[in-house]
Amino acid sequence: MPRLLVTGSAGLVGSESVRHFAGLGWEVDGVDNDMRRSFFGAEASTEWQRRQLEERHPRYRHFALDIRDKTAMDTLFKDRGPYDLIIHCAAQPSHDWAARDPLTDFGVNATGTLNLLEATRHISPKSVFIFMSTNKVYGDVPNELPLREQESRWEIDASHPFARGIDESMRIDSSMHSLFGVSKTAADLMVQEYGRYFGMKTACFRGGCLTGPAHSGTQLHGFLAYLVKCALTGTPYTVFGYKAKQVRDNIHSEDLVAAFHAFYDQPRSAVVYNMGGGRESNCSMLEAVELTERITGKKLKWTYSEQARSGDHMWYVSDLTRFKTDYPGWRIRHRIADIVRDIAVGLEKRVEQPA
């Protein structure tokens, strides 16, 4: 029976990974100590998700450990490994929050990743290692693109090479990353290096907006889930900068985990993939507000602030060509309207049956 380790297992992508592989009969270990509550408060806690996973998946075993604790990680690998697949999703995910406590941010995102790579190299060297990276490795370089203002969004010049989306050739230096972007970039490069230097099977998935009904969205992280939550609850929402026309591609967590599985079936070493909704699933903030109001039937109480967040992107759509070329059987199955609808249904169920 294949064995999987998921870090951040009660989070959005981690929990989706648990459900996917446990549902296929895999033995799944999860590491998650609910630091999301510490980062963003009680509303962002993933405790409800942990309980749900343990109740519904008998092949799942939970470990409330801190990935910054090297001894704890080594012990887990020795006691429970070796693993066939490691999906590393645990992170401090907000560039706003990172500036409040850079040491914690770097410790979780960079040092925690290094601890896992070392445990994998020495104890479980044949594992396939997947790292959930971020498009923030590119800093604010996307804002240098030739963008044109349209009625509801910013859009790239159609003649530009990135018109179908930003690919992996975009530079990562000479830009403002945010401290979060720096810590994730350090981890991203380390995952690549372990693939090249030690011959490990590693991949970095540089995510755009990752979302879905399992997201514990909050103001500082998880904009689409939080937007839908605010509409359903009547909570005020603030849009920051760029005339509310900034564009994001959104990928459903189910589609992302399907990509993980495709990589596991045919792994490579030290590869990087830009991963998001691409041209098939993206929206601007104005478009997200309109879509959310239409699907939920609720009027969103939102205001606009002229001050954009530092390092924020005006337009980011992922070019999925590299991954689709390597794994032609994979495709986007959830468009933006499907995602908003799934989030709304999931949130309504959680309100009806509180954790």
GROMACS .gro file of N, CA, C and O in nm, residues 249-349:
model
  404
  249ASP      N    1  -0.555   3.439  -1.158
  249ASP     CA    2  -0.609   3.311  -1.201
  249ASP      C    3  -0.631   3.225  -1.076
  249ASP      O    4  -0.555   3.230  -0.980
  250ASN      N    5  -0.738   3.152  -1.075
  250ASN     CA    6  -0.778   3.073  -0.959
  250ASN      C    7  -0.788   2.926  -0.999
  250ASN      O    8  -0.857   2.893  -1.097
  251ILE      N    9  -0.724   2.840  -0.922
  251ILE     CA   10  -0.731   2.697  -0.949
  251ILE      C   11  -0.797   2.626  -0.831
  251ILE      O   12  -0.766   2.653  -0.715
  252HIS      N   13  -0.891   2.539  -0.862
  252HIS     CA   14  -0.958   2.459  -0.761
  252HIS      C   15  -0.860   2.357  -0.703
  252HIS      O   16  -0.779   2.300  -0.776
  253SER      N   17  -0.866   2.337  -0.573
  253SER     CA   18  -0.772   2.245  -0.508
  253SER      C   19  -0.780   2.104  -0.566
  253SER      O   20  -0.679   2.032  -0.569
  254GLU      N   21  -0.897   2.062  -0.615
  254GLU     CA   22  -0.907   1.929  -0.676
  254GLU      C   23  -0.822   1.920  -0.802
  254GLU      O   24  -0.756   1.818  -0.827
  255ASP      N   25  -0.822   2.025  -0.884
  255ASP     CA   26  -0.741   2.024  -1.006
  255ASP      C   27  -0.593   2.025  -0.973
  255ASP      O   28  -0.511   1.960  -1.040
  256LEU      N   29  -0.556   2.100  -0.868
  256LEU     CA   30  -0.416   2.104  -0.828
  256LEU      C   31  -0.367   1.969  -0.781
  256LEU      O   32  -0.259   1.923  -0.821
  257VAL      N   33  -0.445   1.902  -0.698
  257VAL     CA   34  -0.403   1.771  -0.646
  257VAL      C   35  -0.401   1.667  -0.758
  257VAL      O   36  -0.317   1.576  -0.757
  258ALA      N   37  -0.488   1.681  -0.855
  258ALA     CA   38  -0.481   1.592  -0.972
  258ALA      C   39  -0.348   1.610  -1.045
  258ALA      O   40  -0.290   1.513  -1.095
  259ALA      N   41  -0.298   1.734  -1.048
  259ALA     CA   42  -0.166   1.759  -1.107
  259ALA      C   43  -0.056   1.693  -1.025
  259ALA      O   44   0.040   1.636  -1.080
  260PHE      N   45  -0.068   1.699  -0.892
  260PHE     CA   46   0.028   1.631  -0.806
  260PHE      C   47   0.033   1.481  -0.839
  260PHE      O   48   0.140   1.422  -0.846
  261HIS      N   49  -0.084   1.422  -0.852
  261HIS     CA   50  -0.090   1.277  -0.878
  261HIS      C   51  -0.026   1.245  -1.013
  261HIS      O   52   0.046   1.145  -1.026
  262ALA      N   53  -0.051   1.329  -1.112
  262ALA     CA   54   0.010   1.307  -1.243
  262ALA      C   55   0.162   1.312  -1.232
  262ALA      O   56   0.233   1.229  -1.293
  263PHE      N   57   0.214   1.406  -1.154
  263PHE     CA   58   0.359   1.414  -1.136
  263PHE      C   59   0.412   1.290  -1.063
  263PHE      O   60   0.518   1.237  -1.099
  264TYR      N   61   0.342   1.245  -0.962
  264TYR     CA   62   0.385   1.125  -0.888
  264TYR      C   63   0.395   1.005  -0.982
  264TYR      O   64   0.490   0.925  -0.972
  265ASP      N   65   0.300   0.991  -1.072
  265ASP     CA   66   0.300   0.876  -1.162
  265ASP      C   67   0.418   0.878  -1.258
  265ASP      O   68   0.468   0.772  -1.298
  266GLN      N   69   0.465   0.997  -1.295
  266GLN     CA   70   0.580   1.011  -1.385
  266GLN      C   71   0.670   1.122  -1.334
  266GLN      O   72   0.676   1.231  -1.391
  267PRO      N   73   0.743   1.096  -1.226
  267PRO     CA   74   0.820   1.205  -1.163
  267PRO      C   75   0.944   1.244  -1.241
  267PRO      O   76   0.999   1.166  -1.317
  268ARG      N   77   0.987   1.367  -1.219
  268ARG     CA   78   1.108   1.421  -1.275
  268ARG      C   79   1.191   1.481  -1.161
  268ARG      O   80   1.146   1.484  -1.047
  269SER      N   81   1.309   1.530  -1.192
  269SER     CA   82   1.394   1.590  -1.090
  269SER      C   83   1.408   1.740  -1.113
  269SER      O   84   1.431   1.784  -1.227
  270ALA      N   85   1.392   1.817  -1.006
  270ALA     CA   86   1.421   1.960  -1.006
  270ALA      C   87   1.339   2.039  -1.108
  270ALA      O   88   1.390   2.133  -1.169
  271VAL      N   89   1.213   2.004  -1.122
  271VAL     CA   90   1.130   2.076  -1.219
  271VAL      C   91   1.048   2.186  -1.149
  271VAL      O   92   1.021   2.179  -1.030
  272VAL      N   93   1.012   2.285  -1.228
  272VAL     CA   94   0.931   2.397  -1.181
  272VAL      C   95   0.812   2.413  -1.274
  272VAL      O   96   0.828   2.411  -1.396
  273TYR      N   97   0.694   2.428  -1.214
  273TYR     CA   98   0.574   2.450  -1.294
  273TYR      C   99   0.495   2.568  -1.239
  273TYR      O  100   0.466   2.574  -1.119
  274ASN      N  101   0.460   2.663  -1.326
  274ASN     CA  102   0.362   2.764  -1.289
  274ASN      C  103   0.226   2.697  -1.291
  274ASN      O  104   0.189   2.631  -1.390
  275MET      N  105   0.151   2.714  -1.183
  275MET     CA  106   0.027   2.638  -1.170
  275MET      C  107  -0.085   2.727  -1.115
  275MET      O  108  -0.074   2.781  -1.004
  276GLY      N  109  -0.187   2.746  -1.195
  276GLY     CA  110  -0.304   2.824  -1.155
  276GLY      C  111  -0.419   2.790  -1.247
  276GLY      O  112  -0.416   2.690  -1.318
  277GLY      N  113  -0.518   2.876  -1.249
  277GLY     CA  114  -0.632   2.851  -1.338
  277GLY      C  115  -0.602   2.884  -1.483
  277GLY      O  116  -0.675   2.843  -1.573
  278GLY      N  117  -0.494   2.960  -1.506
  278GLY     CA  118  -0.457   2.996  -1.642
  278GLY      C  119  -0.564   3.077  -1.711
  278GLY      O  120  -0.646   3.145  -1.648
  279ARG      N  121  -0.562   3.072  -1.842
  279ARG     CA  122  -0.661   3.146  -1.920
  279ARG      C  123  -0.802   3.086  -1.906
  279ARG      O  124  -0.901   3.151  -1.940
  280GLU      N  125  -0.810   2.965  -1.853
  280GLU     CA  126  -0.939   2.899  -1.840
  280GLU      C  127  -1.016   2.940  -1.716
  280GLU      O  128  -1.137   2.923  -1.708
  281SER      N  129  -0.947   2.992  -1.614
  281SER     CA  130  -1.014   3.023  -1.487
  281SER      C  131  -0.945   3.141  -1.421
  281SER      O  132  -0.851   3.124  -1.344
  282ASN      N  133  -0.992   3.262  -1.450
  282ASN     CA  134  -0.935   3.382  -1.389
  282ASN      C  135  -1.041   3.490  -1.381
  282ASN      O  136  -1.144   3.483  -1.447
  283CYS      N  137  -1.014   3.590  -1.297
  283CYS     CA  138  -1.110   3.700  -1.283
  283CYS      C  139  -1.040   3.820  -1.221
  283CYS      O  140  -0.936   3.806  -1.156
  284SER      N  141  -1.097   3.936  -1.240
  284SER     CA  142  -1.053   4.056  -1.170
  284SER      C  143  -1.130   4.066  -1.039
  284SER      O  144  -1.228   3.993  -1.015
  285MET      N  145  -1.090   4.160  -0.954
  285MET     CA  146  -1.165   4.180  -0.830
  285MET      C  147  -1.308   4.224  -0.860
  285MET      O  148  -1.404   4.174  -0.800
  286LEU      N  149  -1.327   4.318  -0.953
  286LEU     CA  150  -1.462   4.361  -0.988
  286LEU      C  151  -1.545   4.244  -1.040
  286LEU      O  152  -1.663   4.230  -1.006
  287GLU      N  153  -1.483   4.161  -1.123
  287GLU     CA  154  -1.555   4.046  -1.177
  287GLU      C  155  -1.586   3.944  -1.069
  287GLU      O  156  -1.693   3.880  -1.070
  288ALA      N  157  -1.493   3.928  -0.972
  288ALA     CA  158  -1.517   3.835  -0.861
  288ALA      C  159  -1.634   3.882  -0.775
  288ALA      O  160  -1.717   3.802  -0.730
  289VAL      N  161  -1.641   4.014  -0.751
  289VAL     CA  162  -1.752   4.068  -0.672
  289VAL      C  163  -1.885   4.043  -0.743
  289VAL      O  164  -1.982   3.994  -0.683
  290GLU      N  165  -1.891   4.075  -0.873
  290GLU     CA  166  -2.014   4.055  -0.949
  290GLU      C  167  -2.056   3.908  -0.951
  290GLU      O  168  -2.174   3.875  -0.932
  291LEU      N  169  -1.959   3.820  -0.973
  291LEU     CA  170  -1.989   3.676  -0.980
  291LEU      C  171  -2.036   3.624  -0.845
  291LEU      O  172  -2.132   3.546  -0.837
  292THR      N  173  -1.970   3.667  -0.738
  292THR     CA  174  -2.008   3.623  -0.604
  292THR      C  175  -2.149   3.668  -0.569
  292THR      O  176  -2.229   3.591  -0.513
  293GLU      N  177  -2.181   3.794  -0.599
  293GLU     CA  178  -2.315   3.844  -0.570
  293GLU      C  179  -2.421   3.768  -0.649
  293GLU      O  180  -2.529   3.738  -0.597
  294ARG      N  181  -2.388   3.736  -0.773
  294ARG     CA  182  -2.486   3.665  -0.857
  294ARG      C  183  -2.510   3.523  -0.808
  294ARG      O  184  -2.624   3.476  -0.802
  295ILE      N  185  -2.403   3.454  -0.769
  295ILE     CA  186  -2.415   3.314  -0.728
  295ILE      C  187  -2.476   3.302  -0.588
  295ILE      O  188  -2.558   3.214  -0.562
  296THR      N  189  -2.436   3.391  -0.497
  296THR     CA  190  -2.487   3.381  -0.359
  296THR      C  191  -2.622   3.450  -0.341
  296THR      O  192  -2.694   3.421  -0.245
  297GLY      N  193  -2.654   3.541  -0.433
  297GLY     CA  194  -2.776   3.619  -0.415
  297GLY      C  195  -2.764   3.721  -0.303
  297GLY      O  196  -2.865   3.775  -0.256
  298LYS      N  197  -2.642   3.751  -0.261
  298LYS     CA  198  -2.616   3.845  -0.152
  298LYS      C  199  -2.537   3.965  -0.205
  298LYS      O  200  -2.448   3.950  -0.290
  299LYS      N  201  -2.567   4.082  -0.153
  299LYS     CA  202  -2.493   4.202  -0.190
  299LYS      C  203  -2.370   4.214  -0.100
  299LYS      O  204  -2.381   4.211   0.023
  300LEU      N  205  -2.253   4.223  -0.160
  300LEU     CA  206  -2.130   4.235  -0.083
  300LEU      C  207  -2.111   4.379  -0.035
  300LEU      O  208  -2.122   4.474  -0.114
  301LYS      N  209  -2.081   4.395   0.091
  301LYS     CA  210  -2.053   4.527   0.147
  301LYS      C  211  -1.903   4.553   0.134
  301LYS      O  212  -1.825   4.516   0.219
  302TRP      N  213  -1.865   4.615   0.022
  302TRP     CA  214  -1.723   4.635   0.000
  302TRP      C  215  -1.689   4.781  -0.021
  302TRP      O  216  -1.769   4.860  -0.067
  303THR      N  217  -1.565   4.813   0.019
  303THR     CA  218  -1.512   4.947   0.001
  303THR      C  219  -1.379   4.937  -0.072
  303THR      O  220  -1.318   4.830  -0.079
  304TYR      N  221  -1.334   5.051  -0.121
  304TYR     CA  222  -1.211   5.054  -0.200
  304TYR      C  223  -1.106   5.142  -0.132
  304TYR      O  224  -1.137   5.253  -0.087
  305SER      N  225  -0.983   5.092  -0.124
  305SER     CA  226  -0.871   5.169  -0.073
  305SER      C  227  -0.772   5.192  -0.187
  305SER      O  228  -0.735   5.097  -0.258
  306GLU      N  229  -0.730   5.318  -0.204
  306GLU     CA  230  -0.635   5.350  -0.311
  306GLU      C  231  -0.499   5.284  -0.291
  306GLU      O  232  -0.424   5.262  -0.386
  307GLN      N  233  -0.465   5.253  -0.166
  307GLN     CA  234  -0.333   5.201  -0.134
  307GLN      C  235  -0.323   5.051  -0.167
  307GLN      O  236  -0.382   4.968  -0.100
  308ALA      N  237  -0.248   5.019  -0.271
  308ALA     CA  238  -0.226   4.878  -0.306
  308ALA      C  239  -0.131   4.814  -0.206
  308ALA      O  240  -0.048   4.882  -0.144
  309ARG      N  241  -0.140   4.685  -0.190
  309ARG     CA  242  -0.048   4.614  -0.103
  309ARG      C  243   0.090   4.610  -0.167
  309ARG      O  244   0.104   4.594  -0.290
  310SER      N  245   0.194   4.619  -0.086
  310SER     CA  246   0.332   4.620  -0.136
  310SER      C  247   0.362   4.491  -0.210
  310SER      O  248   0.341   4.381  -0.157
  311GLY      N  249   0.412   4.505  -0.333
  311GLY     CA  250   0.450   4.388  -0.411
  311GLY      C  251   0.334   4.315  -0.475
  311GLY      O  252   0.353   4.210  -0.537
  312ASP      N  253   0.212   4.368  -0.462
  312ASP     CA  254   0.095   4.301  -0.515
  312ASP      C  255   0.095   4.305  -0.668
  312ASP      O  256   0.149   4.398  -0.729
  313HIS      N  257   0.034   4.206  -0.729
  313HIS     CA  258   0.031   4.198  -0.874
  313HIS      C  259  -0.093   4.266  -0.931
  313HIS      O  260  -0.204   4.249  -0.880
  314MET      N  261  -0.075   4.342  -1.039
  314MET     CA  262  -0.189   4.400  -1.111
  314MET      C  263  -0.256   4.295  -1.198
  314MET      O  264  -0.378   4.297  -1.216
  315TRP      N  265  -0.175   4.207  -1.254
  315TRP     CA  266  -0.227   4.103  -1.344
  315TRP      C  267  -0.138   3.980  -1.332
  315TRP      O  268  -0.017   3.989  -1.347
  316TYR      N  269  -0.199   3.868  -1.300
  316TYR     CA  270  -0.123   3.744  -1.297
  316TYR      C  271  -0.211   3.630  -1.345
  316TYR      O  272  -0.310   3.594  -1.281
  317VAL      N  273  -0.172   3.575  -1.459
  317VAL     CA  274  -0.236   3.456  -1.513
  317VAL      C  275  -0.124   3.359  -1.548
  317VAL      O  276  -0.027   3.396  -1.614
  318SER      N  277  -0.135   3.236  -1.501
  318SER     CA  278  -0.030   3.136  -1.523
  318SER      C  279  -0.039   3.076  -1.663
  318SER      O  280  -0.149   3.046  -1.711
  319ASP      N  281   0.076   3.060  -1.726
  319ASP     CA  282   0.084   2.981  -1.849
  319ASP      C  283   0.108   2.836  -1.809
  319ASP      O  284   0.210   2.802  -1.750
  320LEU      N  285   0.015   2.749  -1.839
  320LEU     CA  286   0.020   2.609  -1.797
  320LEU      C  287   0.083   2.518  -1.902
  320LEU      O  288   0.080   2.395  -1.889
  321THR      N  289   0.144   2.577  -2.004
  321THR     CA  290   0.194   2.499  -2.118
  321THR      C  291   0.296   2.394  -2.075
  321THR      O  292   0.290   2.278  -2.120
  322ARG      N  293   0.391   2.431  -1.988
  322ARG     CA  294   0.496   2.335  -1.952
  322ARG      C  295   0.436   2.211  -1.885
  322ARG      O  296   0.470   2.098  -1.922
  323PHE      N  297   0.346   2.232  -1.789
  323PHE     CA  298   0.289   2.115  -1.722
  323PHE      C  299   0.201   2.034  -1.817
  323PHE      O  300   0.207   1.910  -1.819
  324LYS      N  301   0.120   2.101  -1.898
  324LYS     CA  302   0.033   2.029  -1.991
  324LYS      C  303   0.113   1.952  -2.095
  324LYS      O  304   0.070   1.847  -2.143
  325THR      N  305   0.230   2.004  -2.131
  325THR     CA  306   0.316   1.933  -2.225
  325THR      C  307   0.374   1.808  -2.162
  325THR      O  308   0.379   1.700  -2.224
  326ASP      N  309   0.419   1.819  -2.037
  326ASP     CA  310   0.476   1.704  -1.968
  326ASP      C  311   0.369   1.602  -1.927
  326ASP      O  312   0.397   1.481  -1.922
  327TYR      N  313   0.247   1.651  -1.900
  327TYR     CA  314   0.139   1.564  -1.852
  327TYR      C  315   0.011   1.594  -1.932
  327TYR      O  316  -0.081   1.657  -1.882
  328PRO      N  317   0.006   1.548  -2.056
  328PRO     CA  318  -0.104   1.585  -2.146
  328PRO      C  319  -0.240   1.531  -2.102
  328PRO      O  320  -0.344   1.578  -2.152
  329GLY      N  321  -0.244   1.435  -2.009
  329GLY     CA  322  -0.372   1.383  -1.963
  329GLY      C  323  -0.440   1.472  -1.860
  329GLY      O  324  -0.558   1.451  -1.827
  330TRP      N  325  -0.368   1.572  -1.810
  330TRP     CA  326  -0.424   1.661  -1.707
  330TRP      C  327  -0.489   1.783  -1.771
  330TRP      O  328  -0.441   1.834  -1.872
  331ARG      N  329  -0.596   1.831  -1.709
  331ARG     CA  330  -0.659   1.954  -1.758
  331ARG      C  331  -0.733   2.023  -1.644
  331ARG      O  332  -0.761   1.963  -1.540
  332ILE      N  333  -0.765   2.150  -1.663
  332ILE     CA  334  -0.848   2.226  -1.570
  332ILE      C  335  -0.993   2.178  -1.585
  332ILE      O  336  -1.049   2.178  -1.695
  333ARG      N  337  -1.051   2.136  -1.474
  333ARG     CA  338  -1.190   2.087  -1.475
  333ARG      C  339  -1.288   2.185  -1.410
  333ARG      O  340  -1.409   2.173  -1.427
  334HIS      N  341  -1.237   2.281  -1.332
  334HIS     CA  342  -1.323   2.376  -1.263
  334HIS      C  343  -1.293   2.517  -1.312
  334HIS      O  344  -1.181   2.565  -1.296
  335ARG      N  345  -1.393   2.583  -1.369
  335ARG     CA  346  -1.380   2.723  -1.407
  335ARG      C  347  -1.416   2.811  -1.289
  335ARG      O  348  -1.463   2.765  -1.186
  336ILE      N  349  -1.399   2.941  -1.306
  336ILE     CA  350  -1.414   3.033  -1.194
  336ILE      C  351  -1.554   3.030  -1.135
  336ILE      O  352  -1.572   3.034  -1.012
  337ALA      N  353  -1.658   3.020  -1.216
  337ALA     CA  354  -1.794   3.015  -1.164
  337ALA      C  355  -1.816   2.887  -1.083
  337ALA      O  356  -1.884   2.889  -0.978
  338ASP      N  357  -1.759   2.775  -1.130
  338ASP     CA  358  -1.770   2.650  -1.056
  338ASP      C  359  -1.706   2.663  -0.918
  338ASP      O  360  -1.757   2.612  -0.818
  339ILE      N  361  -1.591   2.731  -0.914
  339ILE     CA  362  -1.517   2.745  -0.788
  339ILE      C  363  -1.597   2.829  -0.689
  339ILE      O  364  -1.612   2.791  -0.572
  340VAL      N  365  -1.649   2.942  -0.733
  340VAL     CA  366  -1.727   3.028  -0.643
  340VAL      C  367  -1.849   2.952  -0.591
  340VAL      O  368  -1.883   2.958  -0.472
  341ARG      N  369  -1.914   2.877  -0.678
  341ARG     CA  370  -2.032   2.799  -0.636
  341ARG      C  371  -1.993   2.693  -0.533
  341ARG      O  372  -2.063   2.676  -0.432
  342ASP      N  373  -1.883   2.624  -0.556
  342ASP     CA  374  -1.837   2.522  -0.460
  342ASP      C  375  -1.802   2.584  -0.325
  342ASP      O  376  -1.833   2.527  -0.220
  343ILE      N  377  -1.737   2.698  -0.327
  343ILE     CA  378  -1.701   2.766  -0.202
  343ILE      C  379  -1.828   2.805  -0.126
  343ILE      O  380  -1.838   2.784  -0.004
  344ALA      N  381  -1.924   2.861  -0.196
  344ALA     CA  382  -2.049   2.905  -0.131
  344ALA      C  383  -2.122   2.787  -0.067
  344ALA      O  384  -2.168   2.795   0.048
  345VAL      N  385  -2.131   2.677  -0.140
  345VAL     CA  386  -2.199   2.557  -0.086
  345VAL      C  387  -2.124   2.505   0.036
  345VAL      O  388  -2.184   2.470   0.138
  346GLY      N  389  -1.990   2.500   0.027
  346GLY     CA  390  -1.911   2.451   0.139
  346GLY      C  391  -1.925   2.537   0.263
  346GLY      O  392  -1.936   2.487   0.375
  347LEU      N  393  -1.925   2.669   0.243
  347LEU     CA  394  -1.938   2.760   0.357
  347LEU      C  395  -2.077   2.750   0.421
  347LEU      O  396  -2.090   2.752   0.543
  348GLU      N  397  -2.180   2.735   0.340
  348GLU     CA  398  -2.314   2.722   0.394
  348GLU      C  399  -2.328   2.594   0.476
  348GLU      O  400  -2.392   2.593   0.581
  349LYS      N  401  -2.265   2.488   0.433
  349LYS     CA  402  -2.269   2.362   0.509
  349LYS      C  403  -2.197   2.377   0.642
  349LYS      O  404  -2.242   2.325   0.744
   0.00000   0.00000   0.00000
